[in-house]
Short mmCIF file of C-alpha atoms in Angstrom, two decimals:
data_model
loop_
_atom_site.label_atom_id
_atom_site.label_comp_id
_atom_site.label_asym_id
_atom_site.label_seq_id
_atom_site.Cartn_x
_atom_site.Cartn_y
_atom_site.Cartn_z
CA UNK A 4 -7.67 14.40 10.86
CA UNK A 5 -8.66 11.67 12.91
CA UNK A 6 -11.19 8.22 12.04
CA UNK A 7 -14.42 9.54 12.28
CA UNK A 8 -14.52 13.16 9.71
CA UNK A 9 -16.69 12.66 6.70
CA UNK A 10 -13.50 11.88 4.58
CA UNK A 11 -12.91 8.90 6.71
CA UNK A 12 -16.95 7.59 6.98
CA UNK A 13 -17.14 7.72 3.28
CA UNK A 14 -14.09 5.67 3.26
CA UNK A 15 -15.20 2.80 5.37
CA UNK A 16 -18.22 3.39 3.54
CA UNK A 17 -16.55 2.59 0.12
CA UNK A 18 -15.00 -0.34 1.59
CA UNK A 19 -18.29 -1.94 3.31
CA UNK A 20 -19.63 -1.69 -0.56
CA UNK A 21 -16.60 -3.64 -1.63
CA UNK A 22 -17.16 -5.82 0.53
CA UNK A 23 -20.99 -5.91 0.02
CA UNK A 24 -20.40 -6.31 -4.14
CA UNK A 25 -17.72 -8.16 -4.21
CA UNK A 26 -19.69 -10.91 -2.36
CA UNK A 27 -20.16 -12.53 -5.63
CA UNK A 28 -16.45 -13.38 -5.82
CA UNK A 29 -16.20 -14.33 -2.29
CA UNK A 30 -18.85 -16.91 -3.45
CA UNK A 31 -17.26 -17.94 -6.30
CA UNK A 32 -13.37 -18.02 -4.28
CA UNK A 33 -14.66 -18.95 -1.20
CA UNK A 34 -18.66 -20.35 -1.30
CA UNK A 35 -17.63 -24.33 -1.91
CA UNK A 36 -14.49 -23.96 1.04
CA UNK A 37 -16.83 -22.63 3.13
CA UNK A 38 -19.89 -25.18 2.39
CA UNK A 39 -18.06 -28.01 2.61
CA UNK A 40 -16.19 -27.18 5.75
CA UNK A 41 -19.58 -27.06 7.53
CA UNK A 42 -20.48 -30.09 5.45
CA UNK A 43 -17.51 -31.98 6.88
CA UNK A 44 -17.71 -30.90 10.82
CA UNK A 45 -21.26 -31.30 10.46
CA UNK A 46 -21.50 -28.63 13.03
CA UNK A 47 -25.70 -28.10 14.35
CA UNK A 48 -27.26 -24.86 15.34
CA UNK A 49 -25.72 -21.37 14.95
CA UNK A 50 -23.01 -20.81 17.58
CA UNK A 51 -20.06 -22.87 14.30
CA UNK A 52 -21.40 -20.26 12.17
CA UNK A 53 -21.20 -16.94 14.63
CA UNK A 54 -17.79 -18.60 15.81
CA UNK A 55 -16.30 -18.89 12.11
CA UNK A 56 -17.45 -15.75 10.47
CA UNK A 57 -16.56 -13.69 13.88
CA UNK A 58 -13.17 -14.94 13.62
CA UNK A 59 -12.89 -14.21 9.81
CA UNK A 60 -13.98 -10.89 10.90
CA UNK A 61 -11.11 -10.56 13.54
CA UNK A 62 -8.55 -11.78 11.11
CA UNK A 63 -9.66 -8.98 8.62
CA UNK A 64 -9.29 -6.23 11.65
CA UNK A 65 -5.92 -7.47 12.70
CA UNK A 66 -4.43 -7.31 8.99
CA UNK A 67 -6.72 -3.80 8.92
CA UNK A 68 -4.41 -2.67 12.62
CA UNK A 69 -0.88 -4.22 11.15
CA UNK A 70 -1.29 -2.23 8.02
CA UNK A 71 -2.34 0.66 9.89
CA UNK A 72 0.78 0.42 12.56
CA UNK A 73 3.18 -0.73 9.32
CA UNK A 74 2.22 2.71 7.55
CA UNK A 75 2.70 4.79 10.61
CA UNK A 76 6.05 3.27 10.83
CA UNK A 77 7.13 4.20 7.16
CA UNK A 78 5.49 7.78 7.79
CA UNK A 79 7.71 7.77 11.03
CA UNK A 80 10.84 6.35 9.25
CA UNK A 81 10.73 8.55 6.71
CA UNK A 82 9.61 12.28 8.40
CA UNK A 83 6.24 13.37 9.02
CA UNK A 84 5.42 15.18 5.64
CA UNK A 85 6.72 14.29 2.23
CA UNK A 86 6.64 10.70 3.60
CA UNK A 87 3.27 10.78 4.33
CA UNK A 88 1.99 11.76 0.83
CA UNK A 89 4.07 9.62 -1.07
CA UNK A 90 2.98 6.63 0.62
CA UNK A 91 -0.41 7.87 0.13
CA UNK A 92 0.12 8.26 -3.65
CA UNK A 93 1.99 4.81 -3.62
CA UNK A 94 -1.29 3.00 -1.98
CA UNK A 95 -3.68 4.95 -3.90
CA UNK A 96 -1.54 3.12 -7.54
CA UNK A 97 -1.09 0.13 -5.79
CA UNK A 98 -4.81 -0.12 -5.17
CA UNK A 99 -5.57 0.95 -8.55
CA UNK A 100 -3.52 -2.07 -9.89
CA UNK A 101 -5.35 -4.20 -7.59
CA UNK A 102 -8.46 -3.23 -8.46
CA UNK A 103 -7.56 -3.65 -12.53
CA UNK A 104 -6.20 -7.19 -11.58
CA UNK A 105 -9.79 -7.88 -10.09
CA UNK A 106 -11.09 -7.09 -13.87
CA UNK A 107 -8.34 -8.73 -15.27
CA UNK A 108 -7.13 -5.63 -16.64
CA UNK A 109 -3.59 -5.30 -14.54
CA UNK A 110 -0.29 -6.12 -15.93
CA UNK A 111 0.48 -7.24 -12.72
CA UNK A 112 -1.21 -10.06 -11.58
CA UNK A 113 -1.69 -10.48 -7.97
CA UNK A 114 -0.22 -14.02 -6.38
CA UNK A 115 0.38 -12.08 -2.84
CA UNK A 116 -1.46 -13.32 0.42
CA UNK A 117 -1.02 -12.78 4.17
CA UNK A 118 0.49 -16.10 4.78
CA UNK A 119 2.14 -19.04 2.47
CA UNK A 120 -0.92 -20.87 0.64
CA UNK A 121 0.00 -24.52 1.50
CA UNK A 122 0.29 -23.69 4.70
CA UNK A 123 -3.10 -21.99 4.90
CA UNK A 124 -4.84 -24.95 3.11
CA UNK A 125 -3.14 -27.54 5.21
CA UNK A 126 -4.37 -25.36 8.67
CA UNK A 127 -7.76 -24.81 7.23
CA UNK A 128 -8.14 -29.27 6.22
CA UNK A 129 -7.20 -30.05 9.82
CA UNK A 130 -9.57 -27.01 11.47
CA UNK A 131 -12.70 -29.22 10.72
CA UNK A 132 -10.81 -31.89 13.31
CA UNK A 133 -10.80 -29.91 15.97
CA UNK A 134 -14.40 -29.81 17.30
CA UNK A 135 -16.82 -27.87 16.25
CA UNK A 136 -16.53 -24.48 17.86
CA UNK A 137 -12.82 -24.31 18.22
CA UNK A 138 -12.57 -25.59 14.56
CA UNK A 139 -14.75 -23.45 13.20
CA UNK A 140 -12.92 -20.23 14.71
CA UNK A 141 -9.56 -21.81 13.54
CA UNK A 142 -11.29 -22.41 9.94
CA UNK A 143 -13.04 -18.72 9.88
CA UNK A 144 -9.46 -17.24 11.03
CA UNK A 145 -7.51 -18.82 8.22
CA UNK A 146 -10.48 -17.87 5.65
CA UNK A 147 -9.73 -14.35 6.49
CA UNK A 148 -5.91 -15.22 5.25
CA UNK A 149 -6.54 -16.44 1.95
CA UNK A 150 -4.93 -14.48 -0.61
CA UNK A 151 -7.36 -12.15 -2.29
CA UNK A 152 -6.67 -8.91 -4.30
CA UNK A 153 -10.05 -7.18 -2.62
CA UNK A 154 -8.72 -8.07 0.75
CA UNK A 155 -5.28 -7.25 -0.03
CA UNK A 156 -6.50 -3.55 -1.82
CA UNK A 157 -8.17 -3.07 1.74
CA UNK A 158 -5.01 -3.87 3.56
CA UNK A 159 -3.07 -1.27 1.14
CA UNK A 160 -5.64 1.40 1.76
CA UNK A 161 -4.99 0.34 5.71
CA UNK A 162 -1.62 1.81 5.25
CA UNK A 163 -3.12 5.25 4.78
CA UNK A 164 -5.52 5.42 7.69
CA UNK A 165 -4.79 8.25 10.51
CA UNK A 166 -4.68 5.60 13.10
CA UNK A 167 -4.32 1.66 14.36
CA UNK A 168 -7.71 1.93 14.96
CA UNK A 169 -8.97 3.25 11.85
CA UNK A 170 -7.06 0.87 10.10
CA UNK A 171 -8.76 -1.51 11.84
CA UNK A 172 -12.35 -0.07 11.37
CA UNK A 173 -11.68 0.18 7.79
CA UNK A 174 -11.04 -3.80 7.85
CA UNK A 175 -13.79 -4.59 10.01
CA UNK A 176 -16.01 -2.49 7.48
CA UNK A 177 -14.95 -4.90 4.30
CA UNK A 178 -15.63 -7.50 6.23
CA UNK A 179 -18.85 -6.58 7.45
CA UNK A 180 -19.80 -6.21 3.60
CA UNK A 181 -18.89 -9.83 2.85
CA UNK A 182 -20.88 -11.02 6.03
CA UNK A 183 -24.02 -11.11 4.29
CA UNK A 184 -23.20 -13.42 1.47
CA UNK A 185 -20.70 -15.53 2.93
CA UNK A 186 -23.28 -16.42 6.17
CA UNK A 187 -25.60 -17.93 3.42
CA UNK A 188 -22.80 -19.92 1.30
CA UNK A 189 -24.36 -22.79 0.86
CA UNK A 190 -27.52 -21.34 0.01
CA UNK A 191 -26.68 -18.90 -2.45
CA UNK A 192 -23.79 -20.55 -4.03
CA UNK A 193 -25.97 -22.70 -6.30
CA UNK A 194 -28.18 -19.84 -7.00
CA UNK A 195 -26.14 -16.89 -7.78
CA UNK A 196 -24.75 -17.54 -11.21
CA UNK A 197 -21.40 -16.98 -12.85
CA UNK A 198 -22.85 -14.11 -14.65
CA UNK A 199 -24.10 -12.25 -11.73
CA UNK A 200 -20.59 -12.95 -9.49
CA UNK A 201 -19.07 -11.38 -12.56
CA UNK A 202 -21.08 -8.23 -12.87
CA UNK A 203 -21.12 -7.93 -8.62
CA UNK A 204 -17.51 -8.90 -9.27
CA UNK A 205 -17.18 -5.68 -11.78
CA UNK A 206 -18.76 -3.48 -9.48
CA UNK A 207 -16.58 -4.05 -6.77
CA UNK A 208 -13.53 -3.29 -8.70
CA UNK A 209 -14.79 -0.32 -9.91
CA UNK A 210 -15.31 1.01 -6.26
CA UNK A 211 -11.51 -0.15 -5.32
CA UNK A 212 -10.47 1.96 -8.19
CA UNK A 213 -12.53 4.40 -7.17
CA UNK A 214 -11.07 4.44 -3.74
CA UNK A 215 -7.29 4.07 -5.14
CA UNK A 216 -7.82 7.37 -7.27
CA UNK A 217 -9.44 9.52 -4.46
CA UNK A 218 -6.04 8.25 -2.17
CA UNK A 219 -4.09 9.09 -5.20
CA UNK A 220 -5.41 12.56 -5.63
CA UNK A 221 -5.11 13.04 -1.99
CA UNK A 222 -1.29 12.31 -1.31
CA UNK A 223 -0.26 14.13 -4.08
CA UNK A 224 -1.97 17.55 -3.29
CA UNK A 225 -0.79 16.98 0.51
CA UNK A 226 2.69 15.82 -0.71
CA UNK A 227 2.41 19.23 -3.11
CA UNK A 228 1.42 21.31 0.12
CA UNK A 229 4.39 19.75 2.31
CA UNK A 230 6.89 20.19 -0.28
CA UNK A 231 5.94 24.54 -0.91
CA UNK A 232 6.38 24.64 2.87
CA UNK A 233 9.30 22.89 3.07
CA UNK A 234 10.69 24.49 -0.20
#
């Protein structure tokens, strides 16, 4: 199996849709940070805005090859085989749950992020003082942190992929799908109502559960096929 079979494209594909309809909660999470830290460095002309959402892009592909690399080393830990689909089958519930808590439907509530919160807020207030290029890529970077259960669902699905790199890809494709939404923040936030971020929001989590149940269904016939050989 490697990152580029039709198993895999349709999974980067699912997560560039998450991305894509879950823009509506990005707006809603992260529209107003994002407007007013442009507001604030009153940075002029386009090369703020490539330099902060390129760097919220690279954020999302690191945590994309860490979760990759962190998988491979539980598969490697553990024994090619067996390992392998049970930490397939425990991604596929965990992204499940995390797809529920983005309808408010999970029992467990997601407070998890890639880095403590005050931290990231107090790093993201004193980006804006550090010029306008430079800040901007520190502020885009630390965007890319901020806890969020679509983000985090990506990251768990990361786990899974065949390689760093696809891990990576898979990332870089969820970002991608936010890119159109959160380059035009401050123009959509106003017009894009709570209504519609809901039902975009809705959407969204239906493709992460979506994705969760076809990892699911995966691990567990591999982990079925592994165990008859090995039995």
């Amino acid at each position: 199996m490697n990152g580029l079979d039709p198993a895999a494209g349709l999974t980067y594909g699912a997560a560039f849709l998450t991305g894509l309809l879950g823009s509506g909660h990005c707006l809603g999470m992260c529209g107003g940070l994002v407007s007013a830290f442009f507001l604030r460095t009153q940075a002029r002309g386009l090369a703020p805005h490539l330099a902060y959402h390129g760097a919220r892009l690279g954020s999302y592909t690191l945590i994309g090859l860490a979760a990759a690399l962190f998988g491979a080393v539980l598969v490697g830990t553990g024994g090619i085989g067996l390992a392998q689909g049970v930490l397939q089958i425990l991604a596929g519930l965990a992204v499940i749950l995390l797809g529920l808590d983005l309808l408010g439907l999970s029992p467990w509530r997601n407070t998890l992020g890639f880095a403590p919160l005050a931290w990231l807020r107090r790093q993201f207030g004193q980006a804006s003082r550090r010029g306008p290029l430079l800040g901007a890529a520190i502020g885009g970077a630390i965007n890319g942190l901020m806890p969020c259960s679509m983000t985090l669902a990506m990251a768990v699905q990361a786990t899974t992929a065949p390689t760093p790199g696809a891990g990576a890809l898979l990332l870089l494709a969820f970002g991608l799908g936010t890119l159109p939404a959160m380059s035009f923040a401050s123009w959509l936030f106003g017009r894009l109502g709570v209504r519609a971020r809901k039902r975009l929001l809705q959407a969204a989590a239906f493709t992460v559960i979506a994705l969760g149940l076809a990892t699911l269904w995966q691990g567990s016939r591999y982990f079925l096929v592994m165990y008859r050989l090995i039995s």
